[in-house]
Amino acid sequence: MRIVAADTGGALLTEDYEPVGLIATAAVLVERPYRTATLSRARYADPFNYDMSGRQAIRDEVLLAVELARETKPDVVHLDSTIGGIEVRKLDEPTIEALTITDRGKEVWKDLAKDLQPLAKKLWEETGIEIIAIGKSSVPVRIAEIYSGLYTVKWAIEYARENGKAIVGLPRYMKVEIRPGKIYGESLDPREGGLFGEINAETEGIDWELYPNPLVRRYMVLEVWRE
């Protein structure tokens, strides 16, 4: 099975480790043996002007996943939204009302469905590819989460080149290494079977330090600065 998945992760942090806004949405094509991505794409947000309600992240994920799915023709698309594995093309208002999620979550999805339901329906009609809101239970979504961390690091490097320094929070349970010409990352959860990712990046002239977030368990902080 070939799966496209998308997730948004990585946050710009203040000196006191408070999140400013999210940075990177990643879409990945994942194939057997399901440990990393065959192909990846990223879309960057402006963390200084970010909608933290969840609307922006989900919308960016669907748009990027559809773009990659049209290119790669997977069997299915997985989204990082835990609403029971329902097909997004079926998310009309009565279906959303019946979901076992919070009232706030229902309002978010009612708003999003106005644009995303027709998009998912069109993709399905033209290609037969379903977009499934499956959430964190999906291994490809977790791989997409790892890649969102990698692209967050790439963003941080470019930000540090221009501004001298960047402090970013990585997605949960992952670590990264900035290597010559590459950024490597892997899951810190031994139960996940060694999930990892790697992207190309211009890394020359950059120094960095990775350490646990002192305010939030399970999350690592990366500081990047110009040498």
XYZ file of C-alpha atoms in Angstrom:
227
model
C 0.000 0.000 0.000
C 1.211 3.486 -0.927
C 0.027 6.236 1.428
C 0.302 10.018 1.310
C 0.095 11.637 4.733
C 0.373 15.179 6.021
C 1.041 16.851 9.340
C 2.013 20.232 10.735
C 4.623 20.603 13.456
C 7.537 22.519 14.842
C 7.136 25.860 16.566
C 9.165 29.018 16.860
C 9.883 29.586 20.559
C 10.721 32.617 22.649
C 13.777 32.699 24.916
C 11.417 31.464 27.665
C 10.298 28.507 25.516
C 6.824 29.868 24.872
C 5.435 29.006 21.408
C 5.042 31.882 18.962
C 3.448 29.900 16.137
C 3.791 26.776 14.028
C 6.246 26.595 11.152
C 6.078 23.664 8.738
C 3.462 21.467 7.106
C 4.874 18.333 5.506
C 3.276 15.881 3.098
C 4.996 12.543 2.505
C 4.627 9.492 0.302
C 5.196 6.374 2.405
C 5.671 2.869 1.026
C 6.604 -0.503 2.483
C 8.435 -1.055 4.855
C 6.850 2.157 6.232
C 9.833 3.527 8.136
C 10.468 6.739 6.206
C 9.236 8.776 3.246
C 9.909 8.013 -0.400
C 9.077 11.620 -1.272
C 8.272 14.739 0.741
C 6.947 18.262 0.240
C 6.748 21.213 2.638
C 4.760 24.395 3.037
C 5.967 27.057 5.471
C 3.737 29.304 7.539
C 4.507 32.648 9.144
C 4.859 31.713 12.836
C 4.439 35.366 13.824
C 0.952 35.409 12.311
C -0.428 31.918 12.889
C -3.989 30.755 13.575
C -3.583 28.358 16.511
C -7.239 27.220 16.417
C -6.295 24.286 14.184
C -7.978 25.639 11.067
C -4.786 26.766 9.365
C -2.918 23.527 10.057
C -5.673 21.252 8.745
C -6.298 23.394 5.661
C -2.573 23.495 4.825
C -2.306 19.721 5.345
C -5.199 18.909 3.013
C -4.008 21.249 0.262
C -0.434 19.940 0.368
C -1.552 16.296 0.607
C -3.848 16.685 -2.408
C -0.997 18.275 -4.362
C 1.312 15.345 -3.582
C -1.444 12.764 -4.145
C -2.193 14.088 -7.623
C 1.505 13.752 -8.413
C 2.144 10.299 -6.915
C -1.261 8.494 -7.174
C -1.275 6.750 -3.754
C -3.929 4.303 -2.554
C -5.142 6.645 0.187
C -4.387 9.938 1.969
C -4.074 10.110 5.772
C -4.632 13.337 7.701
C -3.559 14.189 11.234
C -7.069 14.712 12.550
C -8.525 12.197 14.957
C -12.217 12.037 14.056
C -12.685 8.305 13.680
C -11.087 7.662 10.311
C -13.982 9.205 8.420
C -13.643 10.180 4.755
C -13.347 13.952 4.408
C -15.633 13.943 1.338
C -18.468 12.773 3.622
C -18.077 15.553 6.199
C -21.384 17.351 5.796
C -22.933 19.211 8.737
C -25.101 16.316 10.079
C -22.072 13.992 9.993
C -19.930 16.544 11.830
C -22.653 17.020 14.471
C -22.647 13.262 15.085
C -18.891 13.109 15.691
C -17.707 12.349 19.231
C -15.468 15.407 19.436
C -15.696 18.680 21.368
C -18.114 21.426 20.371
C -15.105 23.566 19.507
C -13.791 20.802 17.249
C -17.154 20.571 15.522
C -17.170 24.299 14.826
C -13.660 24.094 13.389
C -14.642 21.252 11.073
C -17.899 22.918 9.992
C -15.844 25.898 8.914
C -13.173 23.794 7.202
C -15.611 21.453 5.469
C -16.988 24.298 3.344
C -13.740 24.243 1.340
C -12.224 20.854 2.087
C -15.217 18.556 1.559
C -15.657 19.619 -2.104
C -11.897 19.318 -2.643
C -11.819 15.786 -1.190
C -14.914 14.811 -3.183
C -13.356 16.068 -6.406
C -10.134 14.127 -5.751
C -12.145 10.964 -5.097
C -14.322 11.395 -8.196
C -11.320 12.006 -10.445
C -8.839 9.500 -8.997
C -10.636 7.191 -6.544
C -8.287 8.352 -3.757
C -9.927 8.841 -0.354
C -8.744 11.404 2.188
C -9.124 9.821 5.622
C -9.064 11.787 8.901
C -7.257 9.064 10.827
C -4.995 10.990 13.189
C -2.041 9.829 15.260
C -2.787 6.107 14.909
C -1.388 6.267 11.355
C 2.309 5.448 10.932
C 2.529 7.593 7.761
C 1.084 10.538 9.716
C 3.826 10.032 12.295
C 6.411 9.987 9.504
C 4.879 13.227 8.195
C 5.217 14.635 11.713
C 8.918 13.744 11.720
C 9.341 15.453 8.348
C 7.555 18.554 9.623
C 10.290 18.638 12.259
C 12.998 18.313 9.614
C 11.546 21.166 7.577
C 11.211 23.216 10.771
C 14.969 22.822 11.242
C 15.558 23.888 7.637
C 13.433 26.992 8.256
C 15.347 27.683 11.492
C 18.693 27.524 9.680
C 17.553 30.105 7.129
C 16.062 32.279 9.879
C 19.330 32.120 11.842
C 21.323 33.103 8.749
C 19.282 36.300 8.489
C 18.670 37.054 12.163
C 21.597 35.430 13.958
C 19.707 32.822 15.974
C 16.545 30.723 16.123
C 14.961 28.625 18.864
C 12.432 26.026 17.712
C 10.476 23.257 19.373
C 10.434 19.916 17.546
C 7.459 17.548 17.311
C 7.076 15.048 20.142
C 9.525 12.206 20.676
C 12.021 13.124 17.987
C 15.623 14.213 17.706
C 17.560 15.758 14.834
C 21.139 16.085 13.630
C 22.394 18.821 11.311
C 24.909 17.150 9.043
C 26.912 18.495 6.071
C 24.296 19.185 3.411
C 21.562 17.276 5.220
C 19.176 17.289 8.175
C 18.510 13.886 9.739
C 15.792 13.094 12.267
C 14.416 10.019 13.988
C 11.796 8.949 16.490
C 12.845 8.714 20.123
C 10.013 6.257 20.839
C 11.463 2.709 20.773
C 7.965 1.298 20.178
C 7.765 2.890 16.718
C 10.162 0.538 14.941
C 12.862 3.023 13.981
C 10.986 5.706 12.047
C 13.300 8.320 10.520
C 13.686 10.951 7.831
C 16.280 13.001 5.994
C 16.193 16.074 3.755
C 18.810 18.046 1.876
C 19.696 21.493 3.217
C 22.423 24.117 3.100
C 23.999 23.688 6.539
C 27.415 25.342 6.189
C 28.290 28.092 8.664
C 25.680 26.993 11.215
C 26.127 25.734 14.773
C 23.416 24.104 16.852
C 22.429 22.522 20.155
C 19.596 20.065 20.925
C 18.207 19.595 24.439
C 14.935 18.725 26.247
C 12.290 21.414 26.552
C 12.391 22.272 30.273
C 8.691 23.161 30.322
C 7.162 20.321 28.296
C 8.116 16.660 28.635
C 8.642 14.543 25.472
C 9.661 17.542 23.361
C 13.133 18.664 22.323
C 14.360 22.195 21.677
C 16.805 23.064 18.920
C 18.863 26.250 18.999
C 20.548 27.279 15.741
C 22.952 30.184 15.291
C 25.467 31.591 12.817
C 29.025 30.537 13.472
